[in-house]
């Protein structure tokens, strides 16, 4: 059975099409989900894509969090469904409190757009099992509000529990505390990061194809879940 | 109708690059002596019906869940006297 991976389109989402394409290239069946849907159309995993949902009004991700589709996703995420939030999707996951902390304006105030080297710190999450711990990958990064912040106690907990999934290498692009690029929840099924793996799945258009592993990891994870 | 004002500010320990940029621009404009600037948001809610304790409790709830992200922001809620009311009072 082919895994069905849903990608949510909010008004203002930009990278939903690239995320659907990445899902297809990885070998899963891509399913478009609309922000007003309350049904997830029998998908096995969810990607919340990058962009500027609801115009980034109020705060990035703050309004998307209360959309109809998110209410169902919150329930499913708590029940163990793999959920990946990329960039604006990461902001939505933090606003939803599925992940701790928040994303704030880049410390240097500039929008950053570049190919970014990352280290995979945790290769046991639903979205990273096809990587190895310590592996270095390069994928695009593009954000204006990507500075990850949380209080010191939360940061210490994330570190102690191995929930820092990705760290920026060769310079911190946005002032994120402890060079954190992505984190996971305690169960490892919900992952959020600012960089864009869905833009690095084909050599024609990406700097590398090292982002593909996110989507193949989800497929690997779903196969294990079925057999478990 | 009564107006309730919700002010939302980044917590003191959270870096505010926007406020810093404003502060750094001030000397160039000839405004000296401003040591720090922090930028926040102000929401003006026009409330139907009386602003009693129950209404204020609801507004506190909406400020806490929606208007502010309490991971990084603090908020205050206050009832504002409308000008025409104060003029006739």
mmCIF file of C-alpha atoms in Angstrom:
data_model
loop_
_atom_site.group_PDB
_atom_site.id
_atom_site.type_symbol
_atom_site.label_atom_id
_atom_site.label_comp_id
_atom_site.label_asym_id
_atom_site.label_seq_id
_atom_site.Cartn_x
_atom_site.Cartn_y
_atom_site.Cartn_z
ATOM 1 C CA UNK A 1 0.000 0.000 0.000
ATOM 2 C CA UNK A 2 1.343 3.401 -0.982
ATOM 3 C CA UNK A 3 1.606 5.887 1.876
ATOM 4 C CA UNK A 4 -0.695 8.896 1.514
ATOM 5 C CA UNK A 5 0.913 12.136 2.656
ATOM 6 C CA UNK A 6 -1.269 15.232 2.888
ATOM 7 C CA UNK A 7 -0.030 18.792 2.330
ATOM 8 C CA UNK A 8 -2.178 21.601 3.725
ATOM 9 C CA UNK A 9 -2.801 24.728 1.684
ATOM 10 C CA UNK A 10 -3.669 27.787 3.771
ATOM 11 C CA UNK A 11 -4.480 31.113 2.118
ATOM 12 C CA UNK A 12 -0.956 32.472 1.623
ATOM 13 C CA UNK A 13 0.883 29.135 1.552
ATOM 14 C CA UNK A 14 3.692 29.239 -1.022
ATOM 15 C CA UNK A 15 5.520 25.942 -0.910
ATOM 16 C CA UNK A 16 2.577 23.542 -0.910
ATOM 17 C CA UNK A 17 3.163 22.547 -4.556
ATOM 18 C CA UNK A 18 6.860 21.870 -3.939
ATOM 19 C CA UNK A 19 5.968 19.808 -0.873
ATOM 20 C CA UNK A 20 3.458 17.750 -2.891
ATOM 21 C CA UNK A 21 6.117 17.240 -5.547
ATOM 22 C CA UNK A 22 8.669 16.126 -2.950
ATOM 23 C CA UNK A 23 6.164 13.606 -1.588
ATOM 24 C CA UNK A 24 5.613 12.222 -5.091
ATOM 25 C CA UNK A 25 9.343 12.015 -5.888
ATOM 26 C CA UNK A 26 9.923 10.182 -2.591
ATOM 27 C CA UNK A 27 7.403 7.534 -3.696
ATOM 28 C CA UNK A 28 4.310 8.377 -1.658
ATOM 29 C CA UNK A 29 0.925 9.532 -2.870
ATOM 30 C CA UNK A 30 0.547 13.312 -2.441
ATOM 31 C CA UNK A 31 -2.850 14.545 -1.230
ATOM 32 C CA UNK A 32 -3.856 18.221 -1.261
ATOM 33 C CA UNK A 33 -5.689 19.365 1.851
ATOM 34 C CA UNK A 34 -7.520 22.689 2.127
ATOM 35 C CA UNK A 35 -7.476 24.799 5.304
ATOM 36 C CA UNK A 36 -11.272 24.593 5.603
ATOM 37 C CA UNK A 37 -11.304 20.766 5.458
ATOM 38 C CA UNK A 38 -12.068 19.043 8.719
ATOM 39 C CA UNK A 39 -11.457 15.642 7.121
ATOM 40 C CA UNK A 40 -7.870 14.587 6.420
ATOM 41 C CA UNK A 41 -9.023 12.300 3.562
ATOM 42 C CA UNK A 42 -7.402 9.166 5.006
ATOM 43 C CA UNK A 43 -3.839 10.480 4.836
ATOM 44 C CA UNK A 44 -1.147 8.744 6.886
ATOM 45 C CA UNK A 45 1.035 11.809 7.480
ATOM 46 C CA UNK A 46 0.850 15.589 7.152
ATOM 47 C CA UNK A 47 3.137 18.321 5.867
ATOM 48 C CA UNK A 48 2.469 21.946 6.835
ATOM 49 C CA UNK A 49 4.286 23.901 4.126
ATOM 50 C CA UNK A 50 6.122 27.214 4.032
ATOM 51 C CA UNK A 51 4.690 30.557 3.052
ATOM 52 C CA UNK A 52 2.753 33.337 4.710
ATOM 53 C CA UNK A 53 -0.491 31.759 5.922
ATOM 54 C CA UNK A 54 -3.216 34.364 6.406
ATOM 55 C CA UNK A 55 -0.701 37.026 5.406
ATOM 56 C CA UNK A 56 1.334 36.424 8.595
ATOM 57 C CA UNK A 57 -1.208 38.751 10.243
ATOM 58 C CA UNK A 58 -1.084 38.984 14.039
ATOM 59 C CA UNK A 59 1.917 36.622 14.238
ATOM 60 C CA UNK A 60 3.284 34.043 11.799
ATOM 61 C CA UNK A 61 1.102 30.946 12.084
ATOM 62 C CA UNK A 62 -1.200 32.437 14.744
ATOM 63 C CA UNK A 63 -4.361 32.417 12.628
ATOM 64 C CA UNK A 64 -3.589 29.172 10.771
ATOM 65 C CA UNK A 65 -3.477 27.456 14.140
ATOM 66 C CA UNK A 66 -7.233 28.003 14.537
ATOM 67 C CA UNK A 67 -8.211 26.870 11.016
ATOM 68 C CA UNK A 68 -10.647 23.923 10.748
ATOM 69 C CA UNK A 69 -8.044 21.534 9.313
ATOM 70 C CA UNK A 70 -5.667 22.212 12.206
ATOM 71 C CA UNK A 71 -8.207 21.032 14.787
ATOM 72 C CA UNK A 72 -8.195 17.573 13.198
ATOM 73 C CA UNK A 73 -4.417 17.648 12.734
ATOM 74 C CA UNK A 74 -3.925 18.500 16.421
ATOM 75 C CA UNK A 75 -5.958 15.439 17.430
ATOM 76 C CA UNK A 76 -4.140 13.161 14.985
ATOM 77 C CA UNK A 77 -0.694 14.514 15.910
ATOM 78 C CA UNK A 78 -1.378 13.795 19.575
ATOM 79 C CA UNK A 79 -2.431 10.271 18.546
ATOM 80 C CA UNK A 80 0.914 9.710 16.808
ATOM 81 C CA UNK A 81 0.450 10.697 13.159
ATOM 82 C CA UNK A 82 3.707 11.963 11.609
ATOM 83 C CA UNK A 83 3.477 15.746 11.090
ATOM 84 C CA UNK A 84 6.218 17.880 9.517
ATOM 85 C CA UNK A 85 6.145 21.688 9.703
ATOM 86 C CA UNK A 86 8.456 23.525 7.336
ATOM 87 C CA UNK A 87 9.180 27.231 7.910
ATOM 88 C CA UNK A 88 5.679 28.743 8.260
ATOM 89 C CA UNK A 89 4.534 25.206 9.116
ATOM 90 C CA UNK A 90 7.065 25.176 11.988
ATOM 91 C CA UNK A 91 5.612 28.496 13.163
ATOM 92 C CA UNK A 92 2.103 26.967 13.053
ATOM 93 C CA UNK A 93 3.290 23.979 15.143
ATOM 94 C CA UNK A 94 4.810 26.305 17.766
ATOM 95 C CA UNK A 95 1.686 28.489 17.854
ATOM 96 C CA UNK A 96 -0.348 25.284 18.297
ATOM 97 C CA UNK A 97 1.886 24.265 21.229
ATOM 98 C CA UNK A 98 2.569 20.929 19.546
ATOM 99 C CA UNK A 99 6.185 22.087 19.750
ATOM 100 C CA UNK A 100 7.653 24.318 22.472
ATOM 101 C CA UNK A 101 9.129 27.769 21.943
ATOM 102 C CA UNK A 102 8.455 30.358 19.261
ATOM 103 C CA UNK A 103 9.958 31.895 16.136
ATOM 104 C CA UNK A 104 10.872 35.587 16.230
ATOM 105 C CA UNK A 105 12.198 38.154 13.790
ATOM 106 C CA UNK A 106 15.725 37.457 12.569
ATOM 107 C CA UNK A 107 18.160 39.233 14.879
ATOM 108 C CA UNK A 108 19.733 41.148 11.973
ATOM 109 C CA UNK A 109 16.297 42.189 10.602
ATOM 110 C CA UNK A 110 17.090 40.976 7.064
ATOM 111 C CA UNK A 111 15.207 38.320 5.159
ATOM 112 C CA UNK A 112 17.688 35.499 4.634
ATOM 113 C CA UNK A 113 17.691 33.316 1.512
ATOM 114 C CA UNK A 114 20.582 30.922 1.018
ATOM 115 C CA UNK A 115 21.676 27.313 0.863
ATOM 116 C CA UNK A 116 22.165 26.269 4.466
ATOM 117 C CA UNK A 117 24.298 23.510 5.905
ATOM 118 C CA UNK A 118 22.669 21.589 8.763
ATOM 119 C CA UNK A 119 23.667 18.765 11.049
ATOM 120 C CA UNK A 120 21.095 16.032 11.689
ATOM 121 C CA UNK A 121 21.272 15.650 15.479
ATOM 122 C CA UNK A 122 18.472 13.108 15.876
ATOM 123 C CA UNK A 123 17.936 10.386 13.271
ATOM 124 C CA UNK A 124 15.198 8.619 15.232
ATOM 125 C CA UNK A 125 12.210 10.879 14.481
ATOM 126 C CA UNK A 126 9.426 10.004 12.045
ATOM 127 C CA UNK A 127 10.959 12.418 9.516
ATOM 128 C CA UNK A 128 14.680 11.620 9.931
ATOM 129 C CA UNK A 129 15.060 7.822 10.185
ATOM 130 C CA UNK A 130 16.613 7.653 6.714
ATOM 131 C CA UNK A 131 19.468 9.926 7.844
ATOM 132 C CA UNK A 132 22.235 9.046 10.272
ATOM 133 C CA UNK A 133 22.947 11.032 13.427
ATOM 134 C CA UNK A 134 25.681 13.576 12.771
ATOM 135 C CA UNK A 135 25.061 13.610 8.996
ATOM 136 C CA UNK A 136 25.492 17.012 7.346
ATOM 137 C CA UNK A 137 23.000 18.136 4.707
ATOM 138 C CA UNK A 138 22.510 21.326 2.698
ATOM 139 C CA UNK A 139 19.019 22.619 1.877
ATOM 140 C CA UNK A 140 17.628 26.092 1.120
ATOM 141 C CA UNK A 141 16.706 28.454 3.961
ATOM 142 C CA UNK A 142 14.480 31.504 3.438
ATOM 143 C CA UNK A 143 12.809 33.396 6.251
ATOM 144 C CA UNK A 144 12.325 36.740 7.948
ATOM 145 C CA UNK A 145 11.124 35.406 11.278
ATOM 146 C CA UNK A 146 13.183 32.297 11.872
ATOM 147 C CA UNK A 147 14.898 33.015 15.177
ATOM 148 C CA UNK A 148 14.063 30.098 17.463
ATOM 149 C CA UNK A 149 13.541 31.151 21.081
ATOM 150 C CA UNK A 150 12.473 29.349 24.240
ATOM 151 C CA UNK A 151 13.305 29.839 27.888
ATOM 152 C CA UNK A 152 16.542 28.325 29.172
ATOM 153 C CA UNK A 153 14.780 25.498 30.991
ATOM 154 C CA UNK A 154 12.944 24.447 27.822
ATOM 155 C CA UNK A 155 16.171 24.626 25.804
ATOM 156 C CA UNK A 156 17.954 22.481 28.408
ATOM 157 C CA UNK A 157 15.107 19.942 28.274
ATOM 158 C CA UNK A 158 15.197 19.811 24.470
ATOM 159 C CA UNK A 159 18.942 19.195 24.562
ATOM 160 C CA UNK A 160 18.763 16.593 27.337
ATOM 161 C CA UNK A 161 15.979 14.648 25.623
ATOM 162 C CA UNK A 162 17.626 14.732 22.192
ATOM 163 C CA UNK A 163 14.803 16.777 20.764
ATOM 164 C CA UNK A 164 17.027 19.196 18.869
ATOM 165 C CA UNK A 165 16.752 17.511 15.458
ATOM 166 C CA UNK A 166 18.756 19.949 13.303
ATOM 167 C CA UNK A 167 21.403 22.538 14.050
ATOM 168 C CA UNK A 168 22.756 25.275 11.783
ATOM 169 C CA UNK A 169 26.371 24.842 10.685
ATOM 170 C CA UNK A 170 28.795 27.470 9.318
ATOM 171 C CA UNK A 171 27.065 30.414 10.961
ATOM 172 C CA UNK A 172 23.730 31.061 12.613
ATOM 173 C CA UNK A 173 21.489 32.676 9.967
ATOM 174 C CA UNK A 174 18.783 34.204 12.169
ATOM 175 C CA UNK A 175 19.807 34.391 15.822
ATOM 176 C CA UNK A 176 18.229 31.073 16.823
ATOM 177 C CA UNK A 177 19.144 30.046 20.359
ATOM 178 C CA UNK A 178 21.836 27.386 20.451
ATOM 179 C CA UNK A 179 21.900 27.272 16.621
ATOM 180 C CA UNK A 180 18.638 25.306 16.648
ATOM 181 C CA UNK A 181 17.156 24.812 13.161
ATOM 182 C CA UNK A 182 14.540 22.185 14.009
ATOM 183 C CA UNK A 183 13.030 20.299 16.936
ATOM 184 C CA UNK A 184 10.652 17.415 17.664
ATOM 185 C CA UNK A 185 8.013 16.597 20.255
ATOM 186 C CA UNK A 186 8.669 13.997 22.943
ATOM 187 C CA UNK A 187 7.119 11.196 20.852
ATOM 188 C CA UNK A 188 9.192 12.038 17.761
ATOM 189 C CA UNK A 189 6.242 12.116 15.351
ATOM 190 C CA UNK A 190 5.982 15.924 15.125
ATOM 191 C CA UNK A 191 8.999 17.726 13.638
ATOM 192 C CA UNK A 192 9.365 21.398 12.763
ATOM 193 C CA UNK A 193 12.245 23.244 11.115
ATOM 194 C CA UNK A 194 12.877 26.563 9.388
ATOM 195 C CA UNK A 195 14.957 25.285 6.388
ATOM 196 C CA UNK A 196 13.214 23.851 3.328
ATOM 197 C CA UNK A 197 13.941 20.180 2.537
ATOM 198 C CA UNK A 198 11.191 20.165 -0.124
ATOM 199 C CA UNK A 199 13.333 22.496 -2.265
ATOM 200 C CA UNK A 200 16.222 20.020 -2.273
ATOM 201 C CA UNK A 201 14.770 16.881 -3.866
ATOM 202 C CA UNK A 202 15.904 17.207 -7.506
ATOM 203 C CA UNK A 203 19.294 18.143 -8.901
ATOM 204 C CA UNK A 204 17.714 20.337 -11.587
ATOM 205 C CA UNK A 205 16.156 22.754 -9.103
ATOM 206 C CA UNK A 206 17.813 22.187 -5.719
ATOM 207 C CA UNK A 207 21.335 22.767 -4.410
ATOM 208 C CA UNK A 208 21.360 19.074 -3.438
ATOM 209 C CA UNK A 209 18.871 16.224 -3.188
ATOM 210 C CA UNK A 210 19.563 15.895 0.527
ATOM 211 C CA UNK A 211 16.066 17.020 1.506
ATOM 212 C CA UNK A 212 14.450 13.955 -0.008
ATOM 213 C CA UNK A 213 15.299 11.909 3.097
ATOM 214 C CA UNK A 214 12.585 13.706 5.099
ATOM 215 C CA UNK A 215 9.894 12.302 2.857
ATOM 216 C CA UNK A 216 11.394 8.826 2.441
ATOM 217 C CA UNK A 217 11.824 8.737 6.242
ATOM 218 C CA UNK A 218 8.082 9.294 6.658
ATOM 219 C CA UNK A 219 7.410 6.396 4.285
ATOM 220 C CA UNK A 220 9.850 4.181 6.220
ATOM 221 C CA UNK A 221 8.194 5.200 9.502
ATOM 222 C CA UNK A 222 4.683 4.505 8.186
ATOM 223 C CA UNK A 223 5.738 1.031 6.997
ATOM 224 C CA UNK A 224 7.074 0.291 10.487
ATOM 225 C CA UNK A 225 3.860 1.587 12.075
ATOM 226 C CA UNK A 226 1.766 -0.745 9.891
ATOM 227 C CA UNK A 227 3.909 -3.762 10.796
ATOM 228 C CA UNK A 228 4.167 -2.888 14.491
ATOM 229 C CA UNK B 1 -20.211 50.732 23.479
ATOM 230 C CA UNK B 2 -17.191 50.353 25.667
ATOM 231 C CA UNK B 3 -13.659 50.020 24.430
ATOM 232 C CA UNK B 4 -11.237 47.541 25.889
ATOM 233 C CA UNK B 5 -7.565 47.965 25.023
ATOM 234 C CA UNK B 6 -5.186 45.019 24.923
ATOM 235 C CA UNK B 7 -1.491 45.906 24.799
ATOM 236 C CA UNK B 8 0.920 43.156 23.770
ATOM 237 C CA UNK B 9 4.666 43.490 24.311
ATOM 238 C CA UNK B 10 7.557 41.115 23.779
ATOM 239 C CA UNK B 11 8.819 39.832 27.114
ATOM 240 C CA UNK B 12 11.821 41.772 28.430
ATOM 241 C CA UNK B 13 14.193 38.860 27.830
ATOM 242 C CA UNK B 14 13.145 38.459 24.162
ATOM 243 C CA UNK B 15 15.291 40.365 21.680
ATOM 244 C CA UNK B 16 13.332 43.057 19.816
ATOM 245 C CA UNK B 17 15.257 43.815 16.603
ATOM 246 C CA UNK B 18 12.495 46.150 15.358
ATOM 247 C CA UNK B 19 12.659 48.277 18.495
ATOM 248 C CA UNK B 20 16.457 48.322 18.248
ATOM 249 C CA UNK B 21 16.303 49.492 14.633
ATOM 250 C CA UNK B 22 13.941 52.305 15.618
ATOM 251 C CA UNK B 23 16.190 53.297 18.531
ATOM 252 C CA UNK B 24 19.287 53.379 16.323
ATOM 253 C CA UNK B 25 17.522 55.610 13.781
ATOM 254 C CA UNK B 26 16.676 58.262 16.367
ATOM 255 C CA UNK B 27 20.069 60.037 16.614
ATOM 256 C CA UNK B 28 20.170 60.344 12.813
ATOM 257 C CA UNK B 29 16.848 62.190 13.007
ATOM 258 C CA UNK B 30 18.141 64.514 15.700
ATOM 259 C CA UNK B 31 16.342 62.855 18.620
ATOM 260 C CA UNK B 32 18.897 62.362 21.373
ATOM 261 C CA UNK B 33 18.614 60.777 24.757
ATOM 262 C CA UNK B 34 16.387 57.751 23.982
ATOM 263 C CA UNK B 35 18.231 54.857 25.555
ATOM 264 C CA UNK B 36 15.955 52.023 24.417
ATOM 265 C CA UNK B 37 12.857 51.385 22.288
ATOM 266 C CA UNK B 38 10.637 48.344 22.399
ATOM 267 C CA UNK B 39 7.831 47.895 19.907
ATOM 268 C CA UNK B 40 4.524 46.230 20.667
ATOM 269 C CA UNK B 41 0.941 45.900 19.479
ATOM 270 C CA UNK B 42 -2.218 47.623 20.658
ATOM 271 C CA UNK B 43 -5.667 46.105 20.039
ATOM 272 C CA UNK B 44 -8.821 48.189 20.523
ATOM 273 C CA UNK B 45 -11.882 46.017 21.088
ATOM 274 C CA UNK B 46 -15.305 47.637 20.823
ATOM 275 C CA UNK B 47 -17.446 45.599 23.179
ATOM 276 C CA UNK B 48 -21.195 45.146 22.793
ATOM 277 C CA UNK B 49 -23.023 45.168 26.110
ATOM 278 C CA UNK B 50 -21.617 45.827 29.558
ATOM 279 C CA UNK B 51 -17.947 45.322 30.321
ATOM 280 C CA UNK B 52 -18.451 43.386 33.516
ATOM 281 C CA UNK B 53 -16.184 40.855 35.173
ATOM 282 C CA UNK B 54 -17.492 38.063 32.931
ATOM 283 C CA UNK B 55 -16.802 40.084 29.768
ATOM 284 C CA UNK B 56 -13.314 40.972 30.995
ATOM 285 C CA UNK B 57 -12.626 37.340 31.813
ATOM 286 C CA UNK B 58 -13.566 36.400 28.223
ATOM 287 C CA UNK B 59 -11.325 39.135 26.840
ATOM 288 C CA UNK B 60 -8.459 37.964 29.035
ATOM 289 C CA UNK B 61 -8.960 34.492 27.629
ATOM 290 C CA UNK B 62 -8.947 35.689 24.019
ATOM 291 C CA UNK B 63 -5.856 37.808 24.662
ATOM 292 C CA UNK B 64 -4.047 34.870 26.232
ATOM 293 C CA UNK B 65 -4.986 32.322 23.552
ATOM 294 C CA UNK B 66 -4.925 34.477 20.432
ATOM 295 C CA UNK B 67 -3.803 38.106 20.610
ATOM 296 C CA UNK B 68 -0.618 37.276 22.498
ATOM 297 C CA UNK B 69 1.740 34.315 22.311
ATOM 298 C CA UNK B 70 2.570 34.010 25.989
ATOM 299 C CA UNK B 71 5.721 32.051 25.186
ATOM 300 C CA UNK B 72 7.323 35.305 24.042
ATOM 301 C CA UNK B 73 4.832 38.080 24.840
ATOM 302 C CA UNK B 74 3.129 39.716 27.856
ATOM 303 C CA UNK B 75 -0.225 41.442 27.619
ATOM 304 C CA UNK B 76 -2.369 43.857 29.619
ATOM 305 C CA UNK B 77 -6.121 44.413 29.396
ATOM 306 C CA UNK B 78 -7.765 47.689 30.396
ATOM 307 C CA UNK B 79 -11.122 49.368 29.891
ATOM 308 C CA UNK B 80 -10.813 52.704 28.147
ATOM 309 C CA UNK B 81 -13.166 55.591 28.890
ATOM 310 C CA UNK B 82 -14.546 56.811 25.567
ATOM 311 C CA UNK B 83 -14.074 60.515 24.927
ATOM 312 C CA UNK B 84 -17.749 61.410 24.496
ATOM 313 C CA UNK B 85 -18.542 59.712 27.756
ATOM 314 C CA UNK B 86 -15.874 61.592 29.641
ATOM 315 C CA UNK B 87 -17.042 64.843 28.003
ATOM 316 C CA UNK B 88 -20.622 64.375 29.248
ATOM 317 C CA UNK B 89 -19.583 62.975 32.615
#
